[in-house]
CSV table of C-alpha atoms in Angstrom, one decimal:
chain,number,residue,atom,x,y,z
A,75,UNK,CA,0.0,0.0,0.0
A,76,UNK,CA,1.2,3.5,-0.8
A,77,UNK,CA,2.1,5.6,2.3
A,78,UNK,CA,-0.5,8.1,3.3
A,79,UNK,CA,0.6,11.8,2.7
A,80,UNK,CA,1.4,13.9,5.7
A,81,UNK,CA,-1.4,16.1,7.2
A,82,UNK,CA,-0.8,19.5,5.5
A,83,UNK,CA,-0.6,22.5,7.9
A,84,UNK,CA,-1.7,24.9,5.1
A,85,UNK,CA,-2.3,25.3,1.4
A,86,UNK,CA,-1.9,28.4,-0.7
A,87,UNK,CA,-4.6,29.5,-3.0
A,88,UNK,CA,-3.5,30.9,-6.3
A,89,UNK,CA,-5.8,32.7,-8.7
A,90,UNK,CA,-6.0,34.1,-12.2
A,91,UNK,CA,-7.3,37.6,-12.0
A,92,UNK,CA,-9.7,38.8,-14.8
A,93,UNK,CA,-7.8,39.0,-18.1
A,94,UNK,CA,-4.5,37.7,-16.6
A,95,UNK,CA,-2.5,35.0,-18.2
A,96,UNK,CA,-0.5,34.1,-15.1
A,97,UNK,CA,-1.6,33.3,-11.6
A,98,UNK,CA,-0.9,35.2,-8.4
A,99,UNK,CA,-1.1,34.0,-4.8
A,100,UNK,CA,-4.3,35.2,-3.1
A,101,UNK,CA,-4.0,33.7,0.3
A,102,UNK,CA,-3.8,30.5,2.3
A,103,UNK,CA,-6.0,27.9,3.8
A,104,UNK,CA,-5.3,27.0,7.4
A,105,UNK,CA,-7.0,24.2,9.5
A,106,UNK,CA,-8.8,25.3,12.6
A,107,UNK,CA,-10.0,22.2,14.3
A,108,UNK,CA,-12.3,20.3,11.9
A,109,UNK,CA,-12.8,23.4,9.7
A,110,UNK,CA,-10.5,25.3,7.4
A,111,UNK,CA,-10.1,29.1,7.5
A,112,UNK,CA,-9.0,31.3,4.6
A,113,UNK,CA,-6.6,34.3,5.0
A,114,UNK,CA,-5.9,36.8,2.2
A,115,UNK,CA,-2.3,37.6,1.7
A,116,UNK,CA,-1.3,41.2,2.3
A,117,UNK,CA,0.5,41.4,-1.1
A,118,UNK,CA,-2.7,40.4,-2.8
A,119,UNK,CA,-4.9,42.8,-0.8
A,120,UNK,CA,-2.6,45.6,-1.7
A,121,UNK,CA,-2.8,44.9,-5.5
A,122,UNK,CA,-4.8,47.6,-7.4
A,123,UNK,CA,-6.5,44.8,-9.4
A,124,UNK,CA,-7.3,42.5,-6.5
A,125,UNK,CA,-10.9,41.2,-6.3
A,126,UNK,CA,-12.6,39.1,-3.7
A,127,UNK,CA,-12.5,35.5,-4.6
A,128,UNK,CA,-16.3,35.5,-4.1
A,129,UNK,CA,-18.8,37.8,-2.2
A,130,UNK,CA,-20.3,37.7,0.3
A,131,UNK,CA,-18.4,34.6,1.4
A,132,UNK,CA,-14.8,35.8,1.1
A,133,UNK,CA,-14.7,39.6,1.5
A,134,UNK,CA,-11.3,41.2,0.8
A,135,UNK,CA,-10.1,41.8,4.4
A,136,UNK,CA,-7.0,41.0,6.6
A,137,UNK,CA,-8.7,38.9,9.2
A,138,UNK,CA,-9.0,35.1,8.9
A,139,UNK,CA,-12.4,34.1,7.3
A,140,UNK,CA,-14.2,31.1,8.8
A,141,UNK,CA,-16.5,29.1,6.6
A,142,UNK,CA,-20.2,30.0,6.6
A,143,UNK,CA,-22.6,28.0,8.8
A,144,UNK,CA,-21.6,24.4,9.2
A,145,UNK,CA,-19.3,24.3,6.2
A,146,UNK,CA,-15.9,22.7,6.5
A,147,UNK,CA,-14.3,25.2,4.1
A,148,UNK,CA,-15.5,28.1,2.0
A,149,UNK,CA,-17.9,26.8,-0.7
A,150,UNK,CA,-16.2,29.0,-3.4
A,151,UNK,CA,-12.9,27.2,-2.5
A,152,UNK,CA,-14.7,23.8,-2.5
A,153,UNK,CA,-15.9,24.5,-6.1
A,154,UNK,CA,-12.3,24.2,-7.2
A,155,UNK,CA,-11.7,20.8,-5.4
A,156,UNK,CA,-11.6,17.5,-7.4
A,157,UNK,CA,-14.9,15.9,-8.3
A,158,UNK,CA,-16.0,12.4,-7.4
A,159,UNK,CA,-13.8,10.9,-10.2
A,160,UNK,CA,-10.8,13.0,-9.2
A,161,UNK,CA,-11.1,12.1,-5.6
A,162,UNK,CA,-11.2,8.4,-6.4
A,163,UNK,CA,-8.1,8.7,-8.6
A,164,UNK,CA,-6.2,10.4,-5.7
A,165,UNK,CA,-7.4,7.7,-3.2
A,166,UNK,CA,-6.3,5.0,-5.6
A,167,UNK,CA,-2.9,6.6,-6.1
A,168,UNK,CA,-2.5,7.2,-2.3
A,169,UNK,CA,-3.6,3.8,-0.9
A,170,UNK,CA,-3.2,1.5,-3.8
A,171,UNK,CA,-6.7,0.0,-3.6
A,172,UNK,CA,-9.4,-0.2,-6.2
A,173,UNK,CA,-13.2,-0.6,-6.7
A,174,UNK,CA,-15.4,-0.9,-3.6
A,175,UNK,CA,-12.4,-1.0,-1.3
A,176,UNK,CA,-11.9,2.7,-2.0
A,177,UNK,CA,-15.2,3.5,-0.3
A,178,UNK,CA,-13.7,3.0,3.2
A,179,UNK,CA,-10.8,5.4,2.6
A,180,UNK,CA,-10.7,9.2,3.1
A,181,UNK,CA,-8.2,12.0,3.1
A,182,UNK,CA,-7.9,15.4,4.6
A,183,UNK,CA,-9.5,18.1,2.3
A,184,UNK,CA,-6.2,19.9,2.0
A,185,UNK,CA,-4.6,16.7,0.6
A,186,UNK,CA,-7.3,16.5,-2.1
A,187,UNK,CA,-6.6,20.1,-3.0
A,188,UNK,CA,-2.9,19.7,-3.2
A,189,UNK,CA,-2.9,16.3,-4.9
A,190,UNK,CA,-5.4,17.3,-7.6
A,191,UNK,CA,-4.4,18.4,-11.1
A,192,UNK,CA,-3.8,22.1,-11.5
A,193,UNK,CA,-6.1,22.7,-14.5
A,194,UNK,CA,-9.1,23.0,-12.1
A,195,UNK,CA,-12.5,24.3,-13.0
A,196,UNK,CA,-12.6,28.1,-12.7
A,197,UNK,CA,-9.7,30.3,-11.8
A,198,UNK,CA,-8.2,28.7,-8.6
A,199,UNK,CA,-5.4,26.3,-8.0
A,200,UNK,CA,-3.8,25.1,-4.8
A,201,UNK,CA,-0.1,25.0,-4.0
A,202,UNK,CA,2.3,24.2,-1.1
A,203,UNK,CA,4.3,27.3,-1.8
A,204,UNK,CA,3.4,31.0,-1.6
A,205,UNK,CA,6.2,32.0,-3.9
A,206,UNK,CA,6.6,29.3,-6.5
A,207,UNK,CA,3.8,28.2,-8.7
A,208,UNK,CA,4.3,24.5,-9.9
A,209,UNK,CA,1.4,23.1,-11.9
A,210,UNK,CA,0.6,19.5,-11.3
A,211,UNK,CA,-0.7,17.0,-13.8
A,212,UNK,CA,1.7,17.5,-16.7
A,213,UNK,CA,0.5,18.1,-20.2
A,214,UNK,CA,-3.0,17.1,-21.4
A,215,UNK,CA,-3.6,14.6,-24.0
A,216,UNK,CA,-4.3,16.0,-27.5
A,217,UNK,CA,-7.4,15.1,-29.4
A,218,UNK,CA,-5.1,13.2,-31.9
A,219,UNK,CA,-3.7,11.2,-29.0
A,220,UNK,CA,-7.1,10.4,-27.7
A,221,UNK,CA,-8.3,9.1,-31.1
A,222,UNK,CA,-5.1,7.1,-31.7
A,223,UNK,CA,-5.0,5.7,-28.1
A,224,UNK,CA,-5.7,2.1,-29.2
A,225,UNK,CA,-2.9,2.2,-31.8
A,226,UNK,CA,-0.5,3.7,-29.3
A,227,UNK,CA,-1.2,0.9,-26.8
A,228,UNK,CA,-0.7,-1.7,-29.6
A,229,UNK,CA,2.7,-0.1,-30.4
A,230,UNK,CA,3.6,-0.1,-26.7
A,231,UNK,CA,3.7,3.7,-26.7
A,232,UNK,CA,2.8,5.5,-23.5
A,233,UNK,CA,-0.4,7.5,-23.0
A,234,UNK,CA,-0.6,10.5,-20.7
A,235,UNK,CA,-1.2,9.2,-17.1
A,236,UNK,CA,-4.6,10.9,-17.0
A,237,UNK,CA,-5.8,9.3,-20.3
A,238,UNK,CA,-4.5,5.9,-19.3
A,239,UNK,CA,-6.3,6.1,-16.0
A,240,UNK,CA,-9.6,7.0,-17.7
A,241,UNK,CA,-9.4,4.6,-20.5
A,242,UNK,CA,-7.9,1.5,-18.8
A,243,UNK,CA,-8.5,1.8,-15.1
A,244,UNK,CA,-11.9,3.6,-14.9
A,245,UNK,CA,-13.9,0.4,-14.2
A,246,UNK,CA,-11.5,-0.9,-11.6
A,247,UNK,CA,-11.4,2.4,-9.7
A,248,UNK,CA,-15.2,2.6,-10.0
A,249,UNK,CA,-17.7,4.8,-8.3
A,250,UNK,CA,-17.6,7.7,-10.7
A,251,UNK,CA,-17.6,8.3,-14.4
A,252,UNK,CA,-14.0,8.4,-15.8
A,253,UNK,CA,-12.9,11.8,-17.1
A,254,UNK,CA,-9.8,13.3,-18.6
A,255,UNK,CA,-8.7,16.7,-19.9
A,256,UNK,CA,-8.0,17.0,-23.6
A,257,UNK,CA,-6.6,19.9,-25.7
A,258,UNK,CA,-7.2,20.5,-29.4
A,259,UNK,CA,-5.5,23.7,-30.6
A,260,UNK,CA,-7.4,26.7,-29.2
A,261,UNK,CA,-10.0,24.5,-27.4
A,262,UNK,CA,-9.9,22.5,-24.2
A,263,UNK,CA,-12.3,19.7,-23.5
A,264,UNK,CA,-13.5,17.6,-20.6
A,265,UNK,CA,-13.6,14.0,-21.9
A,266,UNK,CA,-16.2,11.8,-20.3
A,267,UNK,CA,-15.9,8.1,-21.0
A,268,UNK,CA,-18.3,5.2,-21.2
A,269,UNK,CA,-17.8,2.5,-18.6
A,270,UNK,CA,-17.8,-1.3,-19.0
A,271,UNK,CA,-20.4,-1.3,-16.3
A,272,UNK,CA,-22.9,0.8,-18.3
A,273,UNK,CA,-26.2,-1.0,-19.0
A,274,UNK,CA,-27.1,1.5,-21.7
A,275,UNK,CA,-25.4,4.2,-23.8
A,276,UNK,CA,-24.9,6.8,-21.1
A,277,UNK,CA,-22.4,8.9,-23.1
A,278,UNK,CA,-24.5,8.9,-26.3
A,279,UNK,CA,-27.6,9.8,-24.3
A,280,UNK,CA,-25.8,12.8,-22.8
A,281,UNK,CA,-24.5,13.8,-26.3
A,282,UNK,CA,-28.1,13.8,-27.7
A,283,UNK,CA,-29.5,15.7,-24.7
A,284,UNK,CA,-26.8,18.4,-24.9
A,285,UNK,CA,-27.3,18.8,-28.7
A,286,UNK,CA,-31.1,19.0,-28.3
A,287,UNK,CA,-30.7,21.7,-25.6
A,288,UNK,CA,-28.6,23.7,-28.0
A,289,UNK,CA,-31.0,23.2,-30.9
A,290,UNK,CA,-33.8,24.3,-28.7
A,291,UNK,CA,-32.1,27.6,-28.2
A,292,UNK,CA,-30.3,27.2,-24.8
A,293,UNK,CA,-26.8,28.4,-24.1
A,294,UNK,CA,-25.0,25.1,-24.0
A,295,UNK,CA,-21.3,24.0,-23.9
A,296,UNK,CA,-20.5,22.6,-27.4
A,297,UNK,CA,-20.0,18.8,-27.5
A,298,UNK,CA,-18.5,16.2,-29.7
A,299,UNK,CA,-18.8,12.5,-29.7
A,300,UNK,CA,-15.8,10.3,-30.6
A,301,UNK,CA,-14.6,6.8,-30.1
A,302,UNK,CA,-11.3,5.9,-28.4
A,303,UNK,CA,-10.0,2.4,-27.8
A,304,UNK,CA,-13.5,1.0,-28.3
A,305,UNK,CA,-15.1,3.4,-25.8
A,306,UNK,CA,-17.6,6.2,-26.5
A,307,UNK,CA,-16.2,9.5,-25.4
A,308,UNK,CA,-18.1,12.8,-25.0
A,309,UNK,CA,-16.0,15.9,-25.4
A,310,UNK,CA,-17.5,18.9,-23.6
A,311,UNK,CA,-15.8,22.1,-24.6
A,312,UNK,CA,-14.5,24.1,-21.6
A,313,UNK,CA,-16.0,27.6,-21.3
A,314,UNK,CA,-13.8,28.6,-18.4
A,315,UNK,CA,-10.6,28.7,-20.6
A,316,UNK,CA,-9.7,31.2,-23.3
A,317,UNK,CA,-6.6,30.7,-25.5
A,318,UNK,CA,-4.3,33.6,-25.7
A,319,UNK,CA,-1.1,33.1,-27.8
A,320,UNK,CA,1.0,30.6,-25.8
A,321,UNK,CA,-1.1,30.6,-22.6
A,322,UNK,CA,-4.6,30.2,-21.3
A,323,UNK,CA,-6.7,32.8,-19.5
A,324,UNK,CA,-9.0,31.3,-16.9
A,325,UNK,CA,-12.5,32.5,-16.0
A,326,UNK,CA,-13.5,32.5,-12.3
A,327,UNK,CA,-16.7,30.5,-11.6
A,328,UNK,CA,-18.9,29.6,-8.6
A,329,UNK,CA,-21.5,26.9,-8.4
A,330,UNK,CA,-25.2,27.4,-7.5
A,331,UNK,CA,-24.4,25.6,-4.3
A,332,UNK,CA,-22.0,28.4,-3.4
A,333,UNK,CA,-24.4,31.1,-4.5
A,334,UNK,CA,-27.1,29.6,-2.3
A,335,UNK,CA,-24.6,29.4,0.7
A,336,UNK,CA,-25.1,25.6,1.1
A,337,UNK,CA,-22.7,22.7,1.4
A,338,UNK,CA,-23.1,19.1,0.1
A,339,UNK,CA,-25.0,17.9,3.2
A,340,UNK,CA,-27.5,20.7,2.6
A,341,UNK,CA,-27.8,20.2,-1.2
A,342,UNK,CA,-31.3,18.7,-0.9
A,343,UNK,CA,-32.5,22.2,0.2
A,344,UNK,CA,-31.2,23.9,-2.9
A,345,UNK,CA,-34.1,25.3,-5.1
A,346,UNK,CA,-34.6,26.9,-8.5
A,347,UNK,CA,-36.8,29.4,-6.6
A,348,UNK,CA,-33.9,30.6,-4.5
A,349,UNK,CA,-31.5,30.6,-7.4
A,350,UNK,CA,-34.0,32.7,-9.4
A,351,UNK,CA,-34.0,35.2,-6.5
A,352,UNK,CA,-30.2,35.4,-6.5
A,353,UNK,CA,-30.3,36.0,-10.3
A,354,UNK,CA,-32.8,38.9,-9.8
A,355,UNK,CA,-30.5,40.8,-7.4
A,356,UNK,CA,-26.9,39.8,-8.4
A,357,UNK,CA,-26.7,38.8,-12.0
A,358,UNK,CA,-26.1,40.8,-15.2
A,359,UNK,CA,-29.1,40.7,-17.5
A,360,UNK,CA,-31.4,39.2,-14.9
A,361,UNK,CA,-34.5,38.9,-17.0
A,362,UNK,CA,-32.8,37.1,-19.9
A,363,UNK,CA,-31.0,34.9,-17.4
A,364,UNK,CA,-34.3,34.0,-15.6
A,365,UNK,CA,-35.8,33.0,-18.9
A,366,UNK,CA,-32.8,30.9,-19.7
A,367,UNK,CA,-32.9,29.2,-16.2
A,368,UNK,CA,-36.6,28.3,-16.7
A,369,UNK,CA,-35.9,26.9,-20.1
A,370,UNK,CA,-33.0,24.7,-18.7
A,371,UNK,CA,-35.4,23.4,-16.0
A,372,UNK,CA,-38.1,22.4,-18.4
A,373,UNK,CA,-35.5,20.9,-20.9
A,374,UNK,CA,-34.1,18.8,-18.1
A,375,UNK,CA,-37.5,17.4,-17.4
A,376,UNK,CA,-38.2,16.7,-21.1
A,377,UNK,CA,-35.0,14.8,-21.6
A,378,UNK,CA,-35.0,13.0,-18.3
A,379,UNK,CA,-32.1,14.7,-16.6
A,380,UNK,CA,-33.0,14.5,-12.9
A,381,UNK,CA,-29.3,15.0,-11.8
A,382,UNK,CA,-29.7,18.8,-12.0
A,383,UNK,CA,-28.1,19.4,-8.5
A,384,UNK,CA,-26.7,22.7,-7.5
A,385,UNK,CA,-23.1,22.0,-8.6
A,386,UNK,CA,-24.5,21.4,-12.1
A,387,UNK,CA,-25.4,25.1,-12.3
A,388,UNK,CA,-22.7,27.7,-12.3
A,389,UNK,CA,-22.0,31.4,-12.9
A,390,UNK,CA,-18.9,33.4,-13.9
A,391,UNK,CA,-17.7,35.8,-11.3
A,392,UNK,CA,-15.9,39.0,-12.2
A,393,UNK,CA,-15.4,40.4,-8.7
A,394,UNK,CA,-18.6,42.3,-8.6
A,395,UNK,CA,-21.3,40.5,-10.6
A,396,UNK,CA,-22.4,37.1,-11.7
A,397,UNK,CA,-23.4,35.8,-15.2
A,398,UNK,CA,-24.7,32.4,-16.0
A,399,UNK,CA,-22.3,29.9,-17.6
A,400,UNK,CA,-23.4,27.8,-20.6
A,401,UNK,CA,-25.3,24.7,-19.5
A,402,UNK,CA,-23.4,21.4,-18.9
A,403,UNK,CA,-24.0,17.9,-17.5
A,404,UNK,CA,-27.4,17.5,-19.2
A,405,UNK,CA,-27.4,13.7,-18.9
A,406,UNK,CA,-30.6,11.6,-19.0
A,407,UNK,CA,-30.7,9.3,-16.0
A,408,UNK,CA,-31.8,5.6,-15.7
A,409,UNK,CA,-35.5,5.4,-15.1
A,410,UNK,CA,-37.7,2.3,-14.6
A,411,UNK,CA,-41.1,3.9,-14.7
A,412,UNK,CA,-42.8,7.2,-15.0
A,413,UNK,CA,-42.7,9.1,-11.7
A,414,UNK,CA,-39.5,11.1,-11.0
A,415,UNK,CA,-38.2,14.1,-9.1
A,416,UNK,CA,-35.6,16.8,-9.9
A,417,UNK,CA,-32.5,17.1,-7.7
A,418,UNK,CA,-33.3,20.7,-6.9
A,419,UNK,CA,-36.6,21.9,-5.5
A,420,UNK,CA,-38.7,23.7,-8.1
A,421,UNK,CA,-41.2,25.7,-6.0
A,422,UNK,CA,-41.8,25.4,-2.3
A,423,UNK,CA,-41.2,21.8,-1.4
A,424,UNK,CA,-42.2,20.5,-4.8
A,425,UNK,CA,-39.6,18.9,-7.1
A,426,UNK,CA,-41.7,16.5,-9.2
A,427,UNK,CA,-40.4,16.2,-12.8
A,428,UNK,CA,-43.5,17.8,-14.3
A,429,UNK,CA,-44.1,20.8,-16.5
A,430,UNK,CA,-47.1,21.7,-14.3
A,431,UNK,CA,-44.8,22.2,-11.4
A,432,UNK,CA,-42.7,24.6,-13.4
A,433,UNK,CA,-45.7,26.5,-14.7
A,434,UNK,CA,-46.8,27.1,-11.1
A,435,UNK,CA,-43.7,29.2,-10.6
A,436,UNK,CA,-43.5,31.2,-13.8
A,437,UNK,CA,-43.7,34.5,-11.9
A,438,UNK,CA,-40.3,33.8,-10.3
A,439,UNK,CA,-38.8,33.9,-13.8
A,440,UNK,CA,-40.5,37.1,-15.0
A,441,UNK,CA,-42.6,35.1,-17.4
A,442,UNK,CA,-46.3,34.9,-18.1
A,443,UNK,CA,-47.9,31.4,-18.4
A,444,UNK,CA,-48.3,32.1,-22.2
A,445,UNK,CA,-44.6,32.8,-22.6
A,446,UNK,CA,-43.6,29.7,-20.5
A,447,UNK,CA,-45.9,27.4,-22.5
A,448,UNK,CA,-44.3,28.8,-25.7
A,449,UNK,CA,-40.8,27.9,-24.3
A,450,UNK,CA,-41.8,24.3,-23.6
A,451,UNK,CA,-43.7,24.0,-27.0
A,452,UNK,CA,-40.5,25.2,-28.8
A,453,UNK,CA,-38.5,22.6,-26.9
A,454,UNK,CA,-40.9,19.9,-27.9
A,455,UNK,CA,-40.7,20.9,-31.6
A,456,UNK,CA,-36.9,20.8,-31.4
A,457,UNK,CA,-36.9,17.3,-29.9
A,458,UNK,CA,-39.4,16.0,-32.4
A,459,UNK,CA,-37.5,17.6,-35.3
A,460,UNK,CA,-34.0,16.4,-34.4
A,461,UNK,CA,-34.3,13.2,-32.4
A,462,UNK,CA,-33.9,10.8,-35.3
A,463,UNK,CA,-31.1,12.7,-36.9
A,464,UNK,CA,-29.2,12.9,-33.6
A,465,UNK,CA,-29.7,9.2,-33.0
A,466,UNK,CA,-28.1,8.6,-36.4
A,467,UNK,CA,-25.3,11.1,-35.7
A,468,UNK,CA,-24.6,9.3,-32.4
A,469,UNK,CA,-25.0,5.8,-34.0
A,470,UNK,CA,-27.4,5.0,-31.2
A,471,UNK,CA,-28.7,1.4,-31.6
A,472,UNK,CA,-32.4,0.5,-31.8
A,473,UNK,CA,-32.4,-1.1,-28.3
A,474,UNK,CA,-31.2,2.1,-26.7
A,475,UNK,CA,-33.5,4.2,-28.8
A,476,UNK,CA,-36.5,2.3,-27.5
A,477,UNK,CA,-35.0,2.5,-24.0
A,478,UNK,CA,-34.7,6.3,-24.1
A,479,UNK,CA,-37.7,7.3,-26.1
A,480,UNK,CA,-40.8,7.8,-24.0
A,481,UNK,CA,-38.9,7.0,-20.8
A,482,UNK,CA,-36.0,9.5,-20.4
A,483,UNK,CA,-37.0,11.6,-23.4
A,484,UNK,CA,-40.7,12.8,-23.3
A,485,UNK,CA,-41.8,10.6,-20.4
A,486,UNK,CA,-45.6,10.9,-20.1
A,487,UNK,CA,-45.3,11.8,-16.4
A,488,UNK,CA,-43.9,15.2,-17.4
A,489,UNK,CA,-47.2,16.2,-18.9
A,490,UNK,CA,-49.7,15.1,-16.2
A,491,UNK,CA,-51.8,17.7,-14.6
A,492,UNK,CA,-51.6,20.3,-17.3
A,493,UNK,CA,-54.7,22.4,-17.7
A,494,UNK,CA,-56.1,25.3,-19.8
A,495,UNK,CA,-53.7,26.6,-22.5
A,496,UNK,CA,-51.0,24.3,-21.2
A,497,UNK,CA,-53.0,21.2,-21.9
A,498,UNK,CA,-52.0,21.6,-25.5
A,499,UNK,CA,-48.5,20.6,-24.5
A,500,UNK,CA,-49.8,17.1,-23.6
A,501,UNK,CA,-51.3,16.6,-27.0
A,502,UNK,CA,-48.2,18.0,-28.7
A,503,UNK,CA,-45.9,15.6,-26.8
A,504,UNK,CA,-48.2,12.6,-27.5
A,505,UNK,CA,-48.2,13.4,-31.2
A,506,UNK,CA,-44.4,13.7,-31.3
A,507,UNK,CA,-43.9,10.5,-29.2
A,508,UNK,CA,-46.1,8.4,-31.4
A,509,UNK,CA,-44.7,9.8,-34.6
A,510,UNK,CA,-41.2,8.6,-33.9
């Protein structure tokens, strides 16, 4: 077994300021019992271009800042920590165990931050030094390397460690969907891999749902579907990176969980209603953003994505205001029958995956019921018009088409309880469902 890393006494937070190509140290994380405080560095606070890493959680002040409420660390910092896949890779590397055996192992949060790759989501990275920035993770695989991975293995040529882990060790590590970072010229991608444990085409389902969302008029991260070493791979273009000559500018981001001042243990209390209120008071272009959020909610229901939790919504942060990022992680979930619930509350304590639940809250989004019905009707038309073409594009087999259609995509449960002008949506969905 690999030896356990020492308990870190601190970790330094580096950040890319708006428009900057190189990072600067912003402050440090210091354990305080079971919690972790953040302290801004004086050199950072004295910079003319310094911004708070996020407000109101991390105001630019000299005193140590304790996490809000019962949080272990500031949520805006936690947004930059590794996800479930990244944490399992670190645990596997640290303890040398795989599969279900990993479920019994844990590490200090500062270890996860310091052992994770440096190309984190958003504009933060974590270092052991306040003076020297040393990126971890090495170079990313190129798209060409990804596509030629099987040939490289046959010729006994090495893959990048990250790509090898996702392609060849994903199933053994288990517990999360394998991912890797890929670069292709002026674009960076998150590569999401199929797993040998999949009982249906998860990756192709997500590709189709993301493309349908874009074709229905939503702001969505561009996606590509490729095959590498016999595995389906979804490439999701990163919107938090901007290529500039020989470097990459990073865009700061925070999750809806951070905006709602909640942690993972409180995620079940996150609601679209509260997120809409935050948008009204803190976002650029609030009305257009509210319309976009409502459309994302209804699209999630129409394509069977019930994994719309608060870390799957995010906003760019410029130091003063928030603006919604493109949508991502629109992935239809396995579903045995009709009834389903969204991960986030929709209105009050209601989270049922039904358009009627959404229409009961249209005022929260600065919409009339007529406008809201028109949004859903447009989405239905887009699904009906493009479903078959996208299935062909994704090379989705007939078994999976029958599995998805009418179950994840356009499940009848979504249209129960619609009345008045909205009742026409039920008839529209029935006609589209039966015509395909």
